[in-house]
Coordinates of C-alpha atoms in Angstrom, one line a residue:
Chain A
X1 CA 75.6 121.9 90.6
X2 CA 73.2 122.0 87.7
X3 CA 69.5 121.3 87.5
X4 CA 70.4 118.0 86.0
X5 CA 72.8 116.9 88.5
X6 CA 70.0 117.1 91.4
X7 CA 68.1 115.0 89.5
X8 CA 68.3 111.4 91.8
X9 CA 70.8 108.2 89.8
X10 CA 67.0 106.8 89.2
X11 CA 65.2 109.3 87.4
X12 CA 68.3 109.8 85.4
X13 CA 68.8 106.0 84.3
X14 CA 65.2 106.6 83.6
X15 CA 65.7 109.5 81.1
X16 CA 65.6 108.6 77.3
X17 CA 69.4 107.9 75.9
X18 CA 70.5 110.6 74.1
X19 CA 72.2 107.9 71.7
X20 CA 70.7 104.2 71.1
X21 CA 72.7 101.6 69.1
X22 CA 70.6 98.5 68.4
X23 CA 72.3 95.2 66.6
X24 CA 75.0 97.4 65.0
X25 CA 77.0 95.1 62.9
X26 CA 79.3 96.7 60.4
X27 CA 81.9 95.0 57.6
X28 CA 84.6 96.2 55.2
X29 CA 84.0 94.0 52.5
X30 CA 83.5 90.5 53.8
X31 CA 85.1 91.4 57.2
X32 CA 82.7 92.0 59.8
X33 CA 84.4 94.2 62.1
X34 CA 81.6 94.9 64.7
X35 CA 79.1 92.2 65.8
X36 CA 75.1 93.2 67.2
X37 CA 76.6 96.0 69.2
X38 CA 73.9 97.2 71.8
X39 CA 74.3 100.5 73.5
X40 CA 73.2 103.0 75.0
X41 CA 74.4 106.7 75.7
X42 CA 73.2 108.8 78.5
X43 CA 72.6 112.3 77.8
X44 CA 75.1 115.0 79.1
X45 CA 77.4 112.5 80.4
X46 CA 80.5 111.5 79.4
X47 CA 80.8 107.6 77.8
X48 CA 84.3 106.2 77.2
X49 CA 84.8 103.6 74.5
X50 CA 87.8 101.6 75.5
X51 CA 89.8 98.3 74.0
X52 CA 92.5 97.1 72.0
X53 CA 93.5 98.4 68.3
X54 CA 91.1 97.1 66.1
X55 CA 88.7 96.2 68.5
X56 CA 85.9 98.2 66.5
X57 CA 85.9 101.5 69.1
X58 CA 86.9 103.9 66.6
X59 CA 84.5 102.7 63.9
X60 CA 81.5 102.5 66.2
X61 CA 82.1 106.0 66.9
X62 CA 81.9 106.3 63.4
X63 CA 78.4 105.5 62.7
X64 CA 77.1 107.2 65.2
X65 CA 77.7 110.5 62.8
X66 CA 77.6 108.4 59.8
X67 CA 81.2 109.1 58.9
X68 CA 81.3 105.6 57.8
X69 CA 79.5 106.1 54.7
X70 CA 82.4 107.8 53.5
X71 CA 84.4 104.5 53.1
X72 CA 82.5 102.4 49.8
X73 CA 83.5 99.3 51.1
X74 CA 82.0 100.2 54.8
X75 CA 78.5 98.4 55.4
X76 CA 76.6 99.5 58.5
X77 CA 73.4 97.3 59.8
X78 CA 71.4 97.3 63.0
X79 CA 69.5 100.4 64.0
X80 CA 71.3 104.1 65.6
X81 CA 69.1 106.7 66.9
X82 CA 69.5 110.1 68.0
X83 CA 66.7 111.4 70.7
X84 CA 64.9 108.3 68.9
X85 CA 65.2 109.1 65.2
X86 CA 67.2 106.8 62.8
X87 CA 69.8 108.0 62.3
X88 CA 70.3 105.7 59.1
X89 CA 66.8 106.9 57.8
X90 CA 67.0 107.4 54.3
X91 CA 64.9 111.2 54.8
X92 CA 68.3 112.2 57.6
X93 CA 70.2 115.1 55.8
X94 CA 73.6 113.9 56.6
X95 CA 74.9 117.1 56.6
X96 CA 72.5 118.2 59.5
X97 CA 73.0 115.3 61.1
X98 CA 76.6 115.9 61.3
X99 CA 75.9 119.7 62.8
X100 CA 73.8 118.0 65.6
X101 CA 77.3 115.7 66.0
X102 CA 80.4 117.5 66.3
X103 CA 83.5 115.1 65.9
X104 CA 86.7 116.2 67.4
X105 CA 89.9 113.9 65.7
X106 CA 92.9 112.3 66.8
X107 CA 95.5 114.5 65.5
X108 CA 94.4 118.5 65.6
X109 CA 93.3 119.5 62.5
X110 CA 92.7 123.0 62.1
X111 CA 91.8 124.7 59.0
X112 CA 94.8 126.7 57.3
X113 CA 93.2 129.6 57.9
X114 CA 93.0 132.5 61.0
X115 CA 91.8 131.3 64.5
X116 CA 88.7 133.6 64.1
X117 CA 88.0 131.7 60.6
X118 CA 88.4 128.2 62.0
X119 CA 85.6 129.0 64.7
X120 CA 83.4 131.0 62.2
X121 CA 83.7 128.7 59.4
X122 CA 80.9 126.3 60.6
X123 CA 78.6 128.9 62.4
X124 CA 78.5 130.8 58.7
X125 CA 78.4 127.6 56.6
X126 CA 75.3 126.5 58.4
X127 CA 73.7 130.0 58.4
X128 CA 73.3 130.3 62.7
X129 CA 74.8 134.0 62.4
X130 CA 72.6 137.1 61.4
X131 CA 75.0 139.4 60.9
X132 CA 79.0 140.6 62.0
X133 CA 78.4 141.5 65.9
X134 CA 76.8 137.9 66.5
X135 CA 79.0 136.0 64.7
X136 CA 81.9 137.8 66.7
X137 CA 79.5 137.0 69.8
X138 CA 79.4 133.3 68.9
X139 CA 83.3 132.9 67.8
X140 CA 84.0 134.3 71.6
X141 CA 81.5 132.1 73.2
X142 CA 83.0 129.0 71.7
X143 CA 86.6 129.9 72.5
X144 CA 85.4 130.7 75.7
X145 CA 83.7 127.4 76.4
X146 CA 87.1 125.8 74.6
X147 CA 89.4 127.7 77.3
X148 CA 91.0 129.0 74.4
X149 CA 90.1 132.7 74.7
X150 CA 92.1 134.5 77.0
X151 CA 95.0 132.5 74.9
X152 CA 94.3 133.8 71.2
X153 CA 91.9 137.1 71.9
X154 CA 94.5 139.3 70.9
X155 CA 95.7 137.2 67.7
X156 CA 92.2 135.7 66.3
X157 CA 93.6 136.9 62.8
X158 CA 96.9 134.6 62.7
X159 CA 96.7 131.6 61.9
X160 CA 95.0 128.5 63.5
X161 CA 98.3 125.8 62.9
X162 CA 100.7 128.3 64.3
X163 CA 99.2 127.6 67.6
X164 CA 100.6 124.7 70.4
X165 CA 99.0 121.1 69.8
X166 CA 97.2 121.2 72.5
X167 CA 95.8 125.3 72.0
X168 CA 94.7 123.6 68.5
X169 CA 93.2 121.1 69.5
X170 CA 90.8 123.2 71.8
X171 CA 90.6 125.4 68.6
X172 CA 89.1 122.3 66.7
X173 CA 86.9 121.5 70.1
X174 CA 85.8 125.5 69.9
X175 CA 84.9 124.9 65.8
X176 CA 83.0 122.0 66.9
X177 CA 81.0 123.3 69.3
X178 CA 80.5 126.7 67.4
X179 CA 77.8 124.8 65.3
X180 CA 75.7 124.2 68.9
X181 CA 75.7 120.6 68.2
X182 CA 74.1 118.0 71.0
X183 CA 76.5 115.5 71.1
X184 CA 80.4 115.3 70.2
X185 CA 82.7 112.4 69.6
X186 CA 86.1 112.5 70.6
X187 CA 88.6 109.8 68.7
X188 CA 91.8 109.5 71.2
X189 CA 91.4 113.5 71.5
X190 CA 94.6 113.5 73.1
X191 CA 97.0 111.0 72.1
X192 CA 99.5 113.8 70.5
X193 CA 99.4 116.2 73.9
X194 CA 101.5 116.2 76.2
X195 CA 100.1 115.6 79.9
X196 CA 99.4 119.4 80.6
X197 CA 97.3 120.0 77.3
X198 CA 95.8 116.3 77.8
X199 CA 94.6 117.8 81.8
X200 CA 93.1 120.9 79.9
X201 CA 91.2 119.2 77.5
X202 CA 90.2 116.5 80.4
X203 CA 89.0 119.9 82.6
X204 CA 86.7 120.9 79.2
X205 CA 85.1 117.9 78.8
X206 CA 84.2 117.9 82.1
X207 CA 82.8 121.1 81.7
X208 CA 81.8 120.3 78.4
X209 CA 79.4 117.4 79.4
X210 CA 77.3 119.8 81.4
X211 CA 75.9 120.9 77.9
X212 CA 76.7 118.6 75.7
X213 CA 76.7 114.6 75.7
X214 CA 80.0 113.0 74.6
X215 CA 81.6 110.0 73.1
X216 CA 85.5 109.6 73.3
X217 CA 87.2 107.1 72.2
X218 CA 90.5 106.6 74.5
X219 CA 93.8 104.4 74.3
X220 CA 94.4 105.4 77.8
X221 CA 92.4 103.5 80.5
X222 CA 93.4 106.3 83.3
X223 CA 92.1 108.5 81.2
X224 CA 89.0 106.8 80.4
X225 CA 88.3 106.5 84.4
X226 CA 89.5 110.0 85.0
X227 CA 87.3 111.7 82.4
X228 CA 84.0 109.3 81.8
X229 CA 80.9 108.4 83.8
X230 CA 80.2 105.1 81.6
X231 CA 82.6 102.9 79.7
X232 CA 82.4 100.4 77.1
X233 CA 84.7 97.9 76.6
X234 CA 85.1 96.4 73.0
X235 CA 87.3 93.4 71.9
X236 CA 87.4 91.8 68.9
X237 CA 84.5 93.3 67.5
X238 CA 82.0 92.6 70.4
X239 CA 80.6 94.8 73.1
X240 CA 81.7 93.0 76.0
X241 CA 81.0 95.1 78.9
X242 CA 79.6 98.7 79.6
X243 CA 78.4 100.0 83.2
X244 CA 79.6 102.8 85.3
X245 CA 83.1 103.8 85.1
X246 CA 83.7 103.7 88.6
X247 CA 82.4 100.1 88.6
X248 CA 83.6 98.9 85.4
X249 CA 87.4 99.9 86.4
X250 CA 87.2 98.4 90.1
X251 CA 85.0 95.1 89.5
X252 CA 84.4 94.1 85.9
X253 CA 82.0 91.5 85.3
X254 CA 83.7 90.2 82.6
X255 CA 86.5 88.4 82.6
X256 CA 87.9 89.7 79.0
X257 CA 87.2 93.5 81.0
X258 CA 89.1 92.3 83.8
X259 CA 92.1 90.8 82.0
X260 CA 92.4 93.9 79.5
X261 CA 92.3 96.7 82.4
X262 CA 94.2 94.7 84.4
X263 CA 96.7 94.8 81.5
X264 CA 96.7 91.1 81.1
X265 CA 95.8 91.5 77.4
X266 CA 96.3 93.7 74.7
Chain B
X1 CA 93.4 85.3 87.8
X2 CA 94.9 82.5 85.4
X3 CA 96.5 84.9 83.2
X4 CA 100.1 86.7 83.6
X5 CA 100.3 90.7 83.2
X6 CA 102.1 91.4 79.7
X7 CA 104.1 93.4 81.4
X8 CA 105.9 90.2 83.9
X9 CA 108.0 92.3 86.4
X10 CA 104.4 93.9 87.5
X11 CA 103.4 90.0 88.6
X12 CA 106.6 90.1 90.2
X13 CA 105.7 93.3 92.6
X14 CA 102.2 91.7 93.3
X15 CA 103.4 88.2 94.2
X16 CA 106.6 90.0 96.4
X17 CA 103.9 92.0 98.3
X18 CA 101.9 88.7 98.6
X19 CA 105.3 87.1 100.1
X20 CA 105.5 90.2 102.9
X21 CA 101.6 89.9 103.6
X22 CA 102.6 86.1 104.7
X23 CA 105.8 86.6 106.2
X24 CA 104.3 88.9 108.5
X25 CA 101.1 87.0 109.5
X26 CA 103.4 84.4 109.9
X27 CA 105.3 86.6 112.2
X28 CA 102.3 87.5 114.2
X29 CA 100.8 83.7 114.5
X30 CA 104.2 83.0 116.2
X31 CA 104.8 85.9 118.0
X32 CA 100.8 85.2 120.1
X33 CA 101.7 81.4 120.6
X34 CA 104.8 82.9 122.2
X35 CA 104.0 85.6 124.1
X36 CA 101.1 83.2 125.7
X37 CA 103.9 80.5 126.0
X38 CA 105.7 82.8 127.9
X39 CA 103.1 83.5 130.0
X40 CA 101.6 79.9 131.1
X41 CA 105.2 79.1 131.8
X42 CA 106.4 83.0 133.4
X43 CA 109.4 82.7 131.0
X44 CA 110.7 86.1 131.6
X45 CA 113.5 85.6 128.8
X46 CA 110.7 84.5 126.3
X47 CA 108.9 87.6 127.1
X48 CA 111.1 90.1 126.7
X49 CA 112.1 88.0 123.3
X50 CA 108.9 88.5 122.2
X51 CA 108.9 92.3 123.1
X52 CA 112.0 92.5 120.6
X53 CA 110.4 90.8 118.2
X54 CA 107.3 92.6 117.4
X55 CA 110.0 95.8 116.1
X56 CA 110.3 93.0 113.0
X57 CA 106.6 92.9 112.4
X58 CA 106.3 97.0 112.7
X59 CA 109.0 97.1 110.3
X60 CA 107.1 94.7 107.6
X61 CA 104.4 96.6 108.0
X62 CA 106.4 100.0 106.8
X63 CA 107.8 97.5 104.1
X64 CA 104.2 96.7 102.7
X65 CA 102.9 99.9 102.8
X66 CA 105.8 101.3 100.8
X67 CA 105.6 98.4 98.4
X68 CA 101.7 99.1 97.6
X69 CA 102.5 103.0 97.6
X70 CA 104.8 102.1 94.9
X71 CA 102.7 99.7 93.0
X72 CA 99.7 102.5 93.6
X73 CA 101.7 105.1 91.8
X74 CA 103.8 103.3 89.4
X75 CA 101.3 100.8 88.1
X76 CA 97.9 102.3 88.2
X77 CA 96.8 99.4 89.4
X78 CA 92.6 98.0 88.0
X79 CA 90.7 95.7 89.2
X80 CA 91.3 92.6 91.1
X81 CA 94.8 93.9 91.5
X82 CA 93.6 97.6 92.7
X83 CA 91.3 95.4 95.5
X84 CA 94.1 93.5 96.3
X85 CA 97.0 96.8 97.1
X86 CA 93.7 98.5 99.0
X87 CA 93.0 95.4 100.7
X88 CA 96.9 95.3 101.4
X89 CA 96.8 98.7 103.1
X90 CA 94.3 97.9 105.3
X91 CA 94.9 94.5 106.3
X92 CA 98.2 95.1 106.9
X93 CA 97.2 97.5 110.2
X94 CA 95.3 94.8 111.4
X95 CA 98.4 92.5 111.2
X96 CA 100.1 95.1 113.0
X97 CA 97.4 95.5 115.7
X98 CA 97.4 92.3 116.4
X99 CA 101.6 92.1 117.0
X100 CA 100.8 94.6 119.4
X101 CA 98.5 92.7 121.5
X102 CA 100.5 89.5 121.6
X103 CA 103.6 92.1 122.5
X104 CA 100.9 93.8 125.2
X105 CA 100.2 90.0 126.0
X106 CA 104.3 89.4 127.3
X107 CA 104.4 92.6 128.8
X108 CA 102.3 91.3 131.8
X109 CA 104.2 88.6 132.3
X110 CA 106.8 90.2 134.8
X111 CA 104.2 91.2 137.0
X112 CA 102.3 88.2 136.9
X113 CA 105.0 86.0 138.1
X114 CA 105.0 87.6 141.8
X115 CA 101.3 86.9 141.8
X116 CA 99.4 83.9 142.9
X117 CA 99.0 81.1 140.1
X118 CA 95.8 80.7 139.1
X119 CA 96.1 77.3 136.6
X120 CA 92.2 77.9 135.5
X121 CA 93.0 80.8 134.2
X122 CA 96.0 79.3 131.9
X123 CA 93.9 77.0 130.7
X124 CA 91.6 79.3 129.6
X125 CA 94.0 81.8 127.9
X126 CA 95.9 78.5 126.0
X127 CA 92.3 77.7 124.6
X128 CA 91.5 81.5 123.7
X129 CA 95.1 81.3 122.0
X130 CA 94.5 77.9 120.0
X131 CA 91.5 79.3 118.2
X132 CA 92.6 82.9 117.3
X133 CA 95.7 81.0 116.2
X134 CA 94.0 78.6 114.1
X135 CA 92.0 82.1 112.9
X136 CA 95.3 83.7 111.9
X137 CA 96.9 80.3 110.2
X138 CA 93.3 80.0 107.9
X139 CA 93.2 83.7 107.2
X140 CA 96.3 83.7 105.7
X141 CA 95.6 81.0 103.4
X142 CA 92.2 82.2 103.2
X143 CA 94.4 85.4 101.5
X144 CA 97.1 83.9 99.9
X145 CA 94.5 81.5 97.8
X146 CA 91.9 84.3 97.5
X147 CA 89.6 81.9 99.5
X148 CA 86.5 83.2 100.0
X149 CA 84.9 80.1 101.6
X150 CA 87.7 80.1 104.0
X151 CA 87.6 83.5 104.8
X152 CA 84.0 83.2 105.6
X153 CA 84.7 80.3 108.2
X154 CA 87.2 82.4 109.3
X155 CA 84.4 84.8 110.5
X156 CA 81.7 82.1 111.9
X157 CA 84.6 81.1 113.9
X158 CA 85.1 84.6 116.0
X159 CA 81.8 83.9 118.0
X160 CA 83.7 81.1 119.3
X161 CA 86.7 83.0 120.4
X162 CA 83.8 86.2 122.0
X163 CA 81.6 82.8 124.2
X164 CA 85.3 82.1 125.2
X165 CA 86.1 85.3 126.5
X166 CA 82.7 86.5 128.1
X167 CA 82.8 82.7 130.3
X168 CA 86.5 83.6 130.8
X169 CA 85.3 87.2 132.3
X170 CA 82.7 85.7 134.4
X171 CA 85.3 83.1 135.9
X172 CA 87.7 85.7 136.6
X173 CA 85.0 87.7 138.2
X174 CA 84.2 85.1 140.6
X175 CA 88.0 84.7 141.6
X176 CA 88.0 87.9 142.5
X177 CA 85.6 88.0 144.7
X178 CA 86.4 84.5 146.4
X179 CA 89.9 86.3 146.6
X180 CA 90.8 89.7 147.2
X181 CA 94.3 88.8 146.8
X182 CA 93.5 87.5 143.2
X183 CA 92.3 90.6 142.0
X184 CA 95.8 92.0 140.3
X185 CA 96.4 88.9 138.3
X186 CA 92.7 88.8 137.9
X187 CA 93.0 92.4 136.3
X188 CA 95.9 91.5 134.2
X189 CA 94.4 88.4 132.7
X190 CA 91.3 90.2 131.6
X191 CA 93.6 92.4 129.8
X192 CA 95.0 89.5 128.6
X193 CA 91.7 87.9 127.1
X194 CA 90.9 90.9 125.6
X195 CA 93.9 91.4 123.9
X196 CA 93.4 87.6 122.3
X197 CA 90.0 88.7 121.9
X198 CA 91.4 91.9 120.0
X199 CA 93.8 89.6 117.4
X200 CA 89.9 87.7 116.7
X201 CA 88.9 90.4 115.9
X202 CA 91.3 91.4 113.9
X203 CA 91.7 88.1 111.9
X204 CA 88.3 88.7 111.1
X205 CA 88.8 92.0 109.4
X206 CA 91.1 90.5 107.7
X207 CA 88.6 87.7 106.3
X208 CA 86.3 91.1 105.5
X209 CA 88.8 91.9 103.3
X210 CA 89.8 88.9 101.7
X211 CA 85.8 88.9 100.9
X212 CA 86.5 92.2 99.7
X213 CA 89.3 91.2 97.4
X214 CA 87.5 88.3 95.6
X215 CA 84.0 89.7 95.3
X216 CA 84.8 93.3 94.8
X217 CA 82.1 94.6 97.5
X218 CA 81.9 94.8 101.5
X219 CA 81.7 92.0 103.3
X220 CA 77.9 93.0 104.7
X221 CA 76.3 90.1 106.2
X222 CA 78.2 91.3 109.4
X223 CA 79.0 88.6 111.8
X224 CA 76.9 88.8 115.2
X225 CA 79.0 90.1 118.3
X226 CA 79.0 87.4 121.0
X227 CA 81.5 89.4 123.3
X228 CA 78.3 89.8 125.9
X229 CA 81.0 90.6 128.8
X230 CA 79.7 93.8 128.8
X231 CA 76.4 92.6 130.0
X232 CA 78.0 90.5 132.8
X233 CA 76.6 91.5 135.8
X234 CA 77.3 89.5 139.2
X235 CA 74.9 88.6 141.8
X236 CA 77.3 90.5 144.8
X237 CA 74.5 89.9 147.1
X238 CA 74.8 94.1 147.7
X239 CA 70.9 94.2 147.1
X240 CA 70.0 92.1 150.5

């Protein structure tokens, strides 16, 4: 058990959110896509964003690291802090801002390059490593912490894609955590793995959430329940219902919750 | 819930294992107006018919449990509908509970009919038997509509059923003493209350968890025991 865990359910409601989301409304174009979305996310726990396609999960995940502002048509409103700062504040260096939030994608996406790069990429690109024996240090630490090492230590220098789908995508969770970031956003991290890869990566995030806070985005309801301490349920572009995952999945308040986990909707 | 799963054969399962949940309640209600039947009137055929028939309600039970497993594992159930499979599981013991008692109920009938008649006591055991009846009969419905208000009554009434069966204990008690001779079918028709007591009770758990399935917490306010035959102490004149 960790310091944190002994902590009573009180005190830890009581803590700061890591994340805040305050009237988040976002459009593509004229659509408005998400509606005066209020949230917040507990630190170092693990918050599940589920609901139908197009129900606005992925995108809300999306302006949490601002990758929104990558689409021209995208416009974000409404107010998104990290540890209280706006994170829409004109004086945030998206780039740093993006080191504090690691994002981890559907589909593995390694770099085309050796396993060793893949991890070291973002620890040299950002300047954390002094010289050779600590970046080695921190490219073992974050395979470690990935339960990828004692699968690539003797092959760091072939290459990242040549691995299984689910080895990569621990490679892309070990290059996202190689940056030390505080938070990291999973979109449906396991929708191409098969059941055995999906249980590892479900074991590292909750080892992962002991360190870090996280955010995933999840088709699958079971999983959502097996992996998350709070869930938020999105339809149609509203927030409808977040709470504890425990009593979110066993007596929703809502009847739109209800009717979707129950599988009455889709 | 006013809407169908997408996936229809899924309603199907839940509605099938509703189907069992009644037949056997319904099983149960007629099995304890039978095996007290068979008592007031020492109808040693309808006894041992009873006996037999309480295999049928053992054998739902293993039915309902399978049913649920099966919806547990093949479903992964949310919700309302995970209350109602847990709720299944457990009520379904107390159904099964209670076939027993109305089965322990016919079993004494044999050796009660080479004992002296004691019409009071019939009396008493036929009104003990009306109510829990009536408790089983409104339970089910309470279940089968998801009835919380019913279910509730369904509680309130089981003091009724406990003031019954501590003034039955205190009657017997005195015919006992008026009577050594009395004393075996006394004996046997305490057992007998109790065991009517026992299927109360059990009606009431199942109530609990009818509460349980609509409101998706404990039933807490926790009904008052009125059972006080534990406290009955007689005046044997021992202290003179």
């Amino acid at each position: 058990m960790t310091a944190h865990e002994k902590i009573s359910p009180v005190e830890i409601q009581q803590e700061t959110p890591k994340i805040t989301a305050r009237n988040v409304c976002v459009s593509y174009g004229n659509h408005q896509v998400l509606h005066d979305i209020e949230l917040d996310i507990p630190r170092r726990k693990v918050t599940a964003l589920i609901g139908p396609s197009g129900c606005g999960k992925t995108t809300f995940l999306r302006c949490i690291n601002r990758m929104n502002d990558l689409i021209p048509s995208c416009r974000v409103t409404g107010n998104i802090t990290l540890d209280g700062a706006n994170v829409y504040d004109t004086a945030v260096d998206v780039e740093v801002l993006r080191r504090r939030i690691g994002m981890v994608f559907q589909k593995p996406n390694p770099f085309p390059k050796t396993i060793y790069e893949n991890v070291a990429y973002g620890i040299k690109l950002h300047g954390l490593s002094s010289d050779k024996a600590d970046l080695d240090r921190r490219v073992e630490k974050s395979l470690r912490r990935a339960g990828l090492w004692d699968e690539v230590s003797n092959r760091l220098e072939t290459s990242g894609t040549g691995l299984s789908g689910g080895q990569q995508q621990r490679l892309c969770i070990a290059r996202a955590i190689a940056i030390e970031p505080d938070v990291i956003l999973m979109d449906e991290p396991c929708s191409a793995l098969d059941p055995i890869a999906t249980a590892r990566i479900e074991e590292l995030i909750h080892e992962l959430k002991e360190k870090y806070t996280i955010v995933i985005v999840t088709h699958s309801m079971q999983q959502a329940a097996r992996v998350s301490d709070y869930t938020a349920f999105f339809h149609l572009g509203d927030l409808v219902e977040k709470g504890e995952t425990e009593s979110l999945f066993t007596h929703p308040k809502d009847e739109r919750t209800e009717a979707y986990i129950t599988g009455r909707i889709g | 819930m006013p809407q169908e799963h997408i996936v229809k054969i899924y309603d199907d399962e839940l509605a099938n294992l509703d189907r069992l949940i009644a037949e056997m309640g319904g099983e149960v209600e007629n099995l304890l107006s039978d095996a007290v039947q068979s008592l007031v009137q020492y109808d040693a055929i309808l006894s041992a018919e009873v006996i037999v028939r309480d295999k049928r309600i053992d054998a739902l039970e293993m039915e309902i449990v399978a049913q649920a497993t099966r919806l547990l594992a093949l479903r992964q159930p949310m919700a309302a509908d995970l209350r109602t499979i847990v709720a299944s599981l457990r009520l379904v013991n107390d159904l099964e509970r209670m076939g027993d008692y109305a089965k322990n109920i016919s079993k004494r009938v044999k050796t009660l009919v080479k004992t002296p008649l004691l019409s009071a006591q019939h009396a008493s055991v036929k009104r003990m038997c009306k109510l829990v009846g009536e408790m089983i009969r409104q339970v089910l419905d309470a279940y089968l509509q998801r009835d919380i208000k019913q279910a509730v009554s369904v509680i309130e009434q089981d003091e009724g059923v406990d003031l019954l069966y501590t003034s039955m204990f205190r009657e017997t008690l005195t015919y006992m003493m008026e009577d050594p001779r009395n004393i075996s079918a006394c004996t046997h028709f305490l057992f007998i209350a109790k065991n009517i007591e026992r299927i109360g009770d059990h009606a009431t758990n199942i109530a609990e968890q009818v509460y349980y399935i609509v409101e998706g917490k404990q039933f807490e306010e926790g009904h008052i025991n009125h059972d006080l035959s534990a406290d009955v102490i007689r005046d044997t004149g021992e202290e003179a």
